[in-house]
Coordinates of C-alpha atoms and ligand atoms in Angstrom, one line a residue:
M1 CA -21.8 49.4 7.4
K2 CA -22.4 48.9 11.2
E3 CA -19.8 46.6 12.7
V4 CA -20.8 44.5 15.7
I5 CA -17.6 42.5 15.9
P6 CA -14.8 44.9 16.5
M7 CA -11.0 45.2 15.7
R8 CA -10.7 44.2 12.1
V9 CA -10.0 46.0 8.8
L10 CA -11.3 44.4 5.7
S11 CA -9.1 43.9 2.6
T12 CA -11.2 46.3 0.6
D13 CA -10.9 49.1 3.2
L14 CA -7.1 49.1 3.3
S15 CA -6.9 52.1 1.0
S16 CA -8.5 54.3 3.7
H17 CA -5.7 53.3 6.1
I18 CA -2.6 54.3 4.2
G19 CA 0.3 55.0 6.6
E20 CA -1.4 53.1 9.5
R21 CA -0.7 49.8 11.1
V22 CA -3.8 47.6 10.7
T23 CA -4.8 44.1 11.4
L24 CA -6.6 41.9 8.8
A25 CA -7.9 38.4 9.3
G26 CA -8.6 35.8 6.8
W27 CA -7.2 32.8 4.9
L28 CA -3.8 32.4 3.3
H29 CA -5.0 32.4 -0.3
A30 CA -1.7 32.1 -2.2
K31 CA 1.9 32.9 -1.9
R32 CA 4.6 33.6 -4.4
E33 CA 8.3 33.7 -3.8
L34 CA 10.3 36.2 -5.7
G35 CA 14.0 36.2 -4.8
A36 CA 14.4 37.5 -1.3
V37 CA 10.8 38.4 -0.7
S38 CA 7.4 36.6 -0.9
F39 CA 4.0 38.0 -1.8
V40 CA 1.3 36.6 0.4
L41 CA -2.4 37.0 -0.5
V42 CA -4.8 37.0 2.3
R43 CA -8.5 36.4 1.5
D44 CA -11.3 37.7 3.7
R45 CA -15.0 38.0 3.0
A46 CA -14.5 41.2 1.0
G47 CA -11.6 40.3 -1.2
L48 CA -7.8 39.8 -1.3
A49 CA -5.0 41.8 0.3
Q50 CA -1.3 41.5 -0.4
A51 CA 1.4 41.3 2.3
V52 CA 5.1 41.5 1.5
V53 CA 7.3 39.2 3.6
D54 CA 11.1 39.1 3.8
G55 CA 12.1 35.5 2.9
T56 CA 9.4 32.9 2.9
L57 CA 6.3 32.2 5.0
D58 CA 6.2 28.7 6.1
L59 CA 2.4 28.3 6.2
R60 CA 0.0 26.2 4.1
P61 CA -2.7 27.7 1.9
E62 CA -6.0 28.1 3.7
T63 CA -4.3 28.6 7.1
V64 CA -6.6 31.0 9.0
L65 CA -4.6 33.9 10.2
E66 CA -4.4 37.4 11.4
V67 CA -1.9 39.7 9.8
E68 CA -0.8 43.0 11.2
G69 CA 1.2 45.4 9.1
L70 CA 1.7 48.9 7.6
A71 CA -0.7 49.8 4.8
V72 CA 1.4 51.3 1.9
T73 CA 0.3 52.3 -1.6
A74 CA 1.4 49.7 -4.1
S75 CA 0.1 49.9 -7.7
Q76 CA 0.6 46.2 -8.4
A77 CA -1.3 44.9 -5.3
P78 CA -5.1 44.2 -5.2
G79 CA -6.8 47.5 -4.5
G80 CA -3.5 49.4 -4.9
V81 CA -2.4 48.8 -1.3
E82 CA -0.2 46.3 0.4
L83 CA 0.8 45.5 3.9
Q84 CA 4.5 45.9 4.7
E85 CA 6.5 44.6 7.7
P86 CA 3.7 42.1 8.4
S87 CA 3.5 39.8 11.4
F88 CA 1.3 36.8 11.1
S89 CA -0.5 34.9 13.9
V90 CA -2.1 31.6 13.1
V91 CA -5.7 31.3 14.1
A92 CA -6.3 27.8 12.8
E93 CA -4.2 25.4 10.7
P94 CA -5.7 23.3 7.9
A95 CA -5.4 19.5 8.5
E96 CA -4.4 18.8 4.9
A97 CA -3.4 20.5 1.7
T98 CA -6.4 21.7 -0.3
P99 CA -7.8 19.4 -3.1
V100 CA -8.4 22.3 -5.4
E101 CA -5.8 25.0 -6.2
L102 CA -7.5 28.3 -5.0
R103 CA -4.4 30.4 -6.0
R104 CA -5.3 30.3 -9.7
P105 CA -7.2 33.3 -11.1
V106 CA -9.8 30.7 -12.4
L107 CA -10.1 27.2 -11.0
K108 CA -8.7 24.7 -13.4
E109 CA -10.4 21.6 -11.9
T110 CA -13.3 19.8 -13.6
L111 CA -16.8 20.6 -12.6
P112 CA -17.3 17.2 -10.7
M113 CA -14.0 17.8 -8.9
I114 CA -15.1 21.3 -7.9
L115 CA -18.6 20.1 -6.8
D116 CA -17.1 17.2 -4.8
H117 CA -15.0 19.7 -2.9
A118 CA -17.5 22.5 -2.7
A119 CA -16.7 23.4 0.9
V120 CA -13.3 24.7 -0.2
A121 CA -13.8 25.4 -4.0
L122 CA -16.6 27.9 -3.1
R123 CA -14.0 29.9 -1.3
H124 CA -12.5 30.9 -4.6
P125 CA -13.3 34.6 -5.3
R126 CA -14.9 33.8 -8.7
E127 CA -16.9 31.0 -7.2
R128 CA -18.3 33.0 -4.4
A129 CA -19.0 36.0 -6.7
K130 CA -21.7 34.0 -8.4
F131 CA -23.5 33.5 -5.1
Q132 CA -23.1 37.2 -4.2
I133 CA -24.9 37.9 -7.4
A134 CA -27.6 35.3 -6.5
A135 CA -28.0 36.9 -3.1
A136 CA -28.3 40.4 -4.5
S137 CA -30.9 39.1 -7.0
L138 CA -33.0 37.7 -4.1
A139 CA -32.8 41.0 -2.3
G140 CA -33.9 42.8 -5.5
F141 CA -36.8 40.3 -6.0
R142 CA -38.1 41.0 -2.5
R143 CA -37.6 44.7 -2.7
A144 CA -39.5 45.0 -6.1
L145 CA -42.4 42.9 -4.9
D146 CA -42.6 44.5 -1.4
G147 CA -42.8 47.8 -3.3
L148 CA -45.8 46.5 -5.2
G149 CA -47.7 45.6 -2.1
F150 CA -46.9 41.8 -2.1
V151 CA -46.6 39.8 1.2
E152 CA -43.9 37.2 1.6
I153 CA -45.2 33.8 2.6
S154 CA -43.7 30.4 3.6
T155 CA -45.6 27.3 2.7
P156 CA -45.1 23.5 3.3
K157 CA -42.6 21.5 1.4
I158 CA -44.1 18.2 2.5
V159 CA -47.3 17.9 0.6
A160 CA -50.1 15.5 -0.3
S161 CA -50.5 16.0 -4.0
A162 CA -48.6 16.8 -7.3
T163 CA -48.8 20.4 -8.5
E164 CA -47.0 20.3 -11.8
T165 CA -47.4 17.9 -14.7
G166 CA -44.9 15.2 -15.3
A167 CA -43.7 12.2 -13.3
N168 CA -41.0 14.0 -11.4
L169 CA -42.4 13.7 -7.9
F170 CA -40.3 12.5 -4.9
S171 CA -42.4 10.3 -2.7
L172 CA -41.9 9.8 1.0
D173 CA -43.4 8.0 3.9
Y174 CA -45.2 10.5 6.1
F175 CA -46.0 8.6 9.3
G176 CA -47.3 5.7 7.3
R177 CA -49.1 7.8 4.7
P178 CA -47.9 8.6 1.2
A179 CA -46.6 12.2 0.8
F180 CA -44.4 14.1 -1.6
L181 CA -41.8 16.8 -1.7
A182 CA -43.4 20.0 -3.1
Q183 CA -42.7 20.5 -6.8
S184 CA -43.7 24.1 -6.4
P185 CA -45.7 26.3 -3.9
Q186 CA -48.3 26.6 -6.7
L187 CA -51.4 25.5 -4.8
Y188 CA -50.6 27.4 -1.6
K189 CA -49.6 30.6 -3.3
Q190 CA -52.9 30.6 -5.2
T191 CA -54.8 29.9 -2.0
M192 CA -53.1 32.8 -0.3
V193 CA -54.4 35.2 -3.0
G194 CA -57.7 34.7 -1.2
V195 CA -56.0 36.2 1.9
F196 CA -53.5 38.8 0.7
E197 CA -54.3 39.2 -3.0
R198 CA -50.5 39.6 -3.7
V199 CA -48.0 37.1 -2.4
Y200 CA -44.5 35.8 -3.1
E201 CA -42.3 33.0 -1.8
V202 CA -38.7 32.2 -2.1
G203 CA -37.9 28.6 -1.2
P204 CA -36.7 25.2 -2.3
V205 CA -38.7 23.0 -4.7
F206 CA -38.1 19.4 -5.6
R207 CA -38.2 17.6 -9.0
A208 CA -37.2 14.0 -9.4
E209 CA -35.8 14.9 -12.9
P210 CA -34.9 11.7 -14.7
H211 CA -32.4 13.2 -17.1
E212 CA -28.9 14.7 -16.4
T213 CA -29.0 18.0 -18.2
G214 CA -27.2 21.3 -17.7
R215 CA -30.5 23.0 -16.8
H216 CA -32.3 20.6 -14.4
L217 CA -31.7 20.0 -10.8
A218 CA -33.6 17.7 -8.3
E219 CA -33.8 20.6 -5.9
Y220 CA -33.7 24.3 -6.8
T221 CA -34.7 27.7 -5.5
S222 CA -38.0 28.9 -6.8
L223 CA -38.9 32.6 -6.7
D224 CA -42.7 32.5 -6.9
A225 CA -45.4 35.2 -7.0
E226 CA -49.1 35.2 -7.3
V227 CA -51.5 38.2 -7.8
G228 CA -55.2 38.7 -7.8
F229 CA -57.6 40.9 -9.7
I230 CA -55.8 40.6 -13.0
R231 CA -57.3 41.0 -16.5
D232 CA -55.2 38.2 -18.0
H233 CA -51.7 36.9 -18.2
F234 CA -50.4 40.2 -19.6
D235 CA -50.9 41.8 -16.2
V236 CA -48.7 39.0 -14.7
M237 CA -46.1 39.6 -17.3
A238 CA -45.9 43.2 -16.2
V239 CA -45.2 42.1 -12.7
V240 CA -42.5 39.7 -14.0
R241 CA -40.9 42.6 -15.8
E242 CA -40.8 44.7 -12.5
A243 CA -39.4 41.7 -10.5
I244 CA -36.6 41.1 -13.1
A245 CA -35.8 44.8 -13.4
G246 CA -35.6 45.0 -9.6
M247 CA -33.3 42.0 -9.5
A248 CA -30.9 43.4 -12.1
E249 CA -30.9 46.8 -10.3
A250 CA -30.0 45.1 -7.0
V251 CA -27.2 43.2 -8.6
R252 CA -25.9 46.4 -10.0
E253 CA -26.1 48.1 -6.5
R254 CA -25.0 45.2 -4.2
A255 CA -22.8 43.0 -6.3
A256 CA -20.9 45.3 -8.6
A257 CA -17.5 43.9 -7.6
A258 CA -18.7 40.3 -8.2
L259 CA -20.0 41.3 -11.7
E260 CA -16.7 43.0 -12.5
L261 CA -14.7 40.0 -11.3
L262 CA -16.7 37.7 -13.5
E263 CA -16.8 40.2 -16.4
A264 CA -20.5 39.5 -16.5
P265 CA -22.4 42.2 -18.5
L266 CA -25.6 43.1 -16.7
P267 CA -28.6 43.1 -19.1
E268 CA -30.8 46.1 -19.8
V269 CA -34.4 45.2 -18.9
P270 CA -36.6 47.0 -21.4
A271 CA -39.7 48.9 -20.1
E272 CA -41.7 46.4 -22.0
I273 CA -40.4 43.0 -22.9
A274 CA -41.3 41.8 -26.3
W275 CA -43.6 38.8 -26.7
V276 CA -44.6 36.3 -29.4
H277 CA -47.6 33.9 -29.3
F278 CA -46.6 30.2 -29.3
E279 CA -48.5 29.8 -32.6
D280 CA -46.1 32.3 -34.3
A281 CA -42.9 31.1 -32.6
G282 CA -42.1 28.6 -35.4
V283 CA -42.3 25.5 -33.2
D284 CA -43.9 22.2 -34.5
D285 CA -44.3 20.6 -31.0
V286 CA -46.6 21.4 -28.0
D287 CA -43.7 22.8 -26.0
L288 CA -40.4 24.7 -26.7
A289 CA -37.2 22.6 -27.0
P290 CA -33.9 24.1 -25.8
A291 CA -32.9 24.7 -29.4
D292 CA -36.2 26.7 -30.0
E293 CA -35.3 28.9 -26.9
R294 CA -31.8 29.6 -28.3
R295 CA -33.2 30.3 -31.8
L296 CA -35.9 32.7 -30.5
C297 CA -33.4 34.7 -28.5
E298 CA -31.1 34.9 -31.5
E299 CA -34.0 36.3 -33.4
H300 CA -35.4 38.6 -30.7
G301 CA -32.5 39.5 -28.3
D302 CA -31.8 38.9 -24.6
W303 CA -35.5 38.9 -23.5
L304 CA -38.6 37.3 -25.0
F305 CA -42.0 36.2 -23.6
V306 CA -43.5 33.3 -25.4
T307 CA -47.3 33.3 -24.7
G308 CA -50.3 31.1 -25.3
F309 CA -48.7 27.7 -24.8
P310 CA -50.8 24.7 -26.0
A311 CA -53.0 23.3 -23.2
A312 CA -51.6 19.8 -23.8
K313 CA -48.4 20.5 -21.8
R314 CA -49.7 22.9 -19.2
P315 CA -50.8 21.9 -15.7
F316 CA -54.5 21.6 -14.7
Y317 CA -54.7 25.0 -13.0
T318 CA -53.9 26.9 -16.3
H319 CA -56.5 29.2 -17.7
P320 CA -57.5 28.5 -21.3
E321 CA -57.2 31.2 -24.0
P322 CA -60.7 32.7 -24.4
G323 CA -62.3 31.3 -27.6
R324 CA -59.3 29.0 -28.3
P325 CA -59.1 26.4 -25.5
E326 CA -56.4 24.4 -27.2
Y327 CA -54.1 27.4 -26.2
T328 CA -53.7 28.9 -22.7
N329 CA -53.2 32.2 -21.1
S330 CA -49.7 31.2 -20.1
F331 CA -46.2 32.3 -20.8
D332 CA -42.5 31.5 -20.5
L333 CA -39.8 34.2 -20.3
L334 CA -36.6 33.4 -22.2
F335 CA -33.4 35.1 -21.1
R336 CA -30.3 34.8 -23.2
G337 CA -31.5 31.6 -24.9
M338 CA -33.1 29.8 -21.9
E339 CA -36.5 29.6 -20.2
I340 CA -36.1 31.2 -16.7
V341 CA -39.7 32.0 -15.8
T342 CA -43.0 30.2 -16.3
G343 CA -46.3 31.7 -15.4
G344 CA -49.9 32.5 -16.5
Q345 CA -53.4 33.1 -15.6
R346 CA -55.1 30.4 -13.5
L347 CA -58.6 29.0 -13.3
H348 CA -60.5 30.7 -10.5
R349 CA -64.0 29.1 -10.5
Y350 CA -64.7 26.1 -8.4
D351 CA -66.5 24.2 -11.1
D352 CA -63.7 24.7 -13.6
Y353 CA -61.3 23.0 -11.1
V354 CA -63.7 20.1 -10.6
A355 CA -63.8 19.6 -14.4
A356 CA -60.0 20.1 -14.9
L357 CA -59.3 17.5 -12.2
D358 CA -61.6 15.0 -13.9
G359 CA -63.4 14.4 -10.6
E360 CA -60.1 13.4 -8.9
T361 CA -60.5 16.1 -6.3
E362 CA -59.7 14.2 -3.1
P363 CA -56.0 15.0 -2.9
Y364 CA -56.8 18.7 -3.6
E365 CA -59.5 19.2 -1.0
G366 CA -57.6 21.8 1.0
Y367 CA -56.8 23.8 -2.2
L368 CA -60.3 23.6 -3.6
Q369 CA -61.6 25.2 -0.4
A370 CA -60.2 28.5 -1.7
F371 CA -62.2 28.3 -4.9
R372 CA -65.4 27.0 -3.2
Y373 CA -65.4 30.2 -1.2
G374 CA -64.7 32.8 -3.9
M375 CA -61.5 33.7 -5.7
P376 CA -60.8 36.6 -8.1
P377 CA -59.2 36.1 -11.5
H378 CA -55.5 35.7 -10.7
G379 CA -52.2 34.5 -12.0
G380 CA -48.5 34.3 -11.1
F381 CA -45.1 33.0 -12.1
A382 CA -42.0 31.3 -10.9
L383 CA -38.4 32.0 -11.7
G384 CA -35.6 29.5 -11.1
L385 CA -32.8 31.3 -9.3
E386 CA -30.0 29.0 -10.5
R387 CA -31.0 29.4 -14.1
W388 CA -31.2 33.2 -13.7
T389 CA -27.8 33.4 -12.2
A390 CA -26.3 31.0 -14.8
R391 CA -27.6 33.2 -17.6
L392 CA -26.2 36.4 -15.8
V393 CA -22.7 35.0 -15.4
G394 CA -22.6 33.0 -18.6
A395 CA -22.4 29.5 -16.8
R396 CA -23.2 26.7 -19.2
N397 CA -24.4 24.3 -16.5
I398 CA -26.7 25.4 -13.6
R399 CA -24.6 23.2 -11.2
E400 CA -22.0 26.0 -11.5
T401 CA -24.5 28.4 -9.9
T402 CA -25.8 26.0 -7.2
L403 CA -23.9 25.8 -3.9
F404 CA -24.5 22.1 -3.3
P405 CA -26.4 20.7 -6.4
R406 CA -28.7 17.8 -6.1
D407 CA -29.2 15.6 -9.1
R408 CA -29.6 11.9 -10.0
S409 CA -26.1 11.1 -9.0
R410 CA -25.3 13.8 -6.4
L411 CA -26.6 13.7 -2.8
T412 CA -23.4 15.0 -1.1
P413 CA -21.7 17.2 -0.3
Ligands
LIG501 P1 -42.1 25.4 -14.0 O1 -42.2 24.0 -13.6 O2 -41.9 25.7 -15.4 O3 -43.3 26.2 -13.4 O4 -40.8 26.0 -13.2 C1 -40.6 27.4 -13.1 C2 -39.2 27.8 -13.4 O5 -38.3 27.0 -12.5 C3 -37.1 26.7 -13.1 N1 -37.0 25.2 -13.2 C4 -35.9 24.5 -12.8 N2 -34.7 24.9 -12.4 C5 -33.8 24.0 -12.1 N3 -34.1 22.6 -12.2 C6 -35.3 22.2 -12.6 N4 -35.5 20.9 -12.6 C7 -36.3 23.1 -12.9 N5 -37.6 23.0 -13.3 C8 -38.0 24.3 -13.5 C9 -37.2 27.3 -14.5 C10 -38.6 27.4 -14.8 O6 -38.9 28.4 -15.7 N6 -45.9 26.5 -10.9 C11 -45.2 26.9 -12.1 C12 -44.9 28.3 -12.1 C13 -46.2 29.2 -12.2 O7 -46.9 29.0 -13.1 O8 -46.3 30.1 -11.3 C14 -43.9 26.1 -12.2 O9 -43.3 25.6 -11.3 O10 -36.5 28.5 -14.4

């Protein structure tokens, strides 16, 4: 990797400096006194390095420091190398002792405690590993869709109308006019199919979720895509498969150490993901309940598309199933027992939108322009990044895979 800030060896590169005196920089992660010597762990952005000190080191955990020493092979040390005869220079001292104990292999504090002290808790190698996996996933999503000729777009998050069904809209005062935080980039990504045919967006979306659950946040990161000239929702599902496979591949390439640290098995993404129509999914309601999602994955494995959801619970832009308008050309993707993607084919004719909106077209004027002036059959999907990462690393609550979660009770940190 090109280095633009000179003069520093990273913890994970120590093994290529055996026999040399080198300088590391980082945080004092932990220290352990053992008779006449102490073992000091220094944490940098790459990992941990051990230094062996005669006597004790009178510095607090999280002291920012530089440590200069001789790199020597040591089978017990992280990476099989340790620094001997070290000298420490303090770069910055913490004002107080840390509220969470970062020295433990796994944090022992409760989730609320960890979230309340995210600024320091996220420094723990296992905590930050989850977000290295999330970052690699994003890179993989972009690479996969770029490879299929998609264009990345950025659309407004302050909007004039609802996009999804449900009462979970955040309202705000926009210079004296009512406005909302975008529940999704749905209307804009569809509009942009008229420009680029294939678009994607990665960005925050907002849902005023009334319930406290382990799978809902008030703000999350949505990975959205939309594609024109499709035959039906099965063409969109093929794009979902490519995006997911690209994400898994990028995690393998770019976050291998994080996966290993978390002992998270990377799933195989089959060339074709199995699907079942809603009608045959054994559900008595108009939507899947979390228990249905778990059961379906027990029956079918890690991955399953459920297609053809009843129209009753799908938003107004959803395309009906030809010949059976009580069902729709829509799908959810379940991964390890939880919905992580929703998508489908959309309406594309102007008159169909006017009918679907029951004449309430005024808030949707900008959007309807796209359909008034000619749109191809199209469809798309959205994946919730926090849910994807939670399923990958086996986290029960998506707050564990969100840097600074927002929910009914949490607005800080
Ligand atoms: P939907 O509302 O199903 O569909 O959302 C898509 C995906 O986003 C994730 N998700 C959430 N994650 C965290 N907290 C929440 N409150 C939350 N709500 C949803 C899930 C879900 O599968 N416009 C459509 C997508 C489309 O058809 O293109 C939409 O937003 O992983």
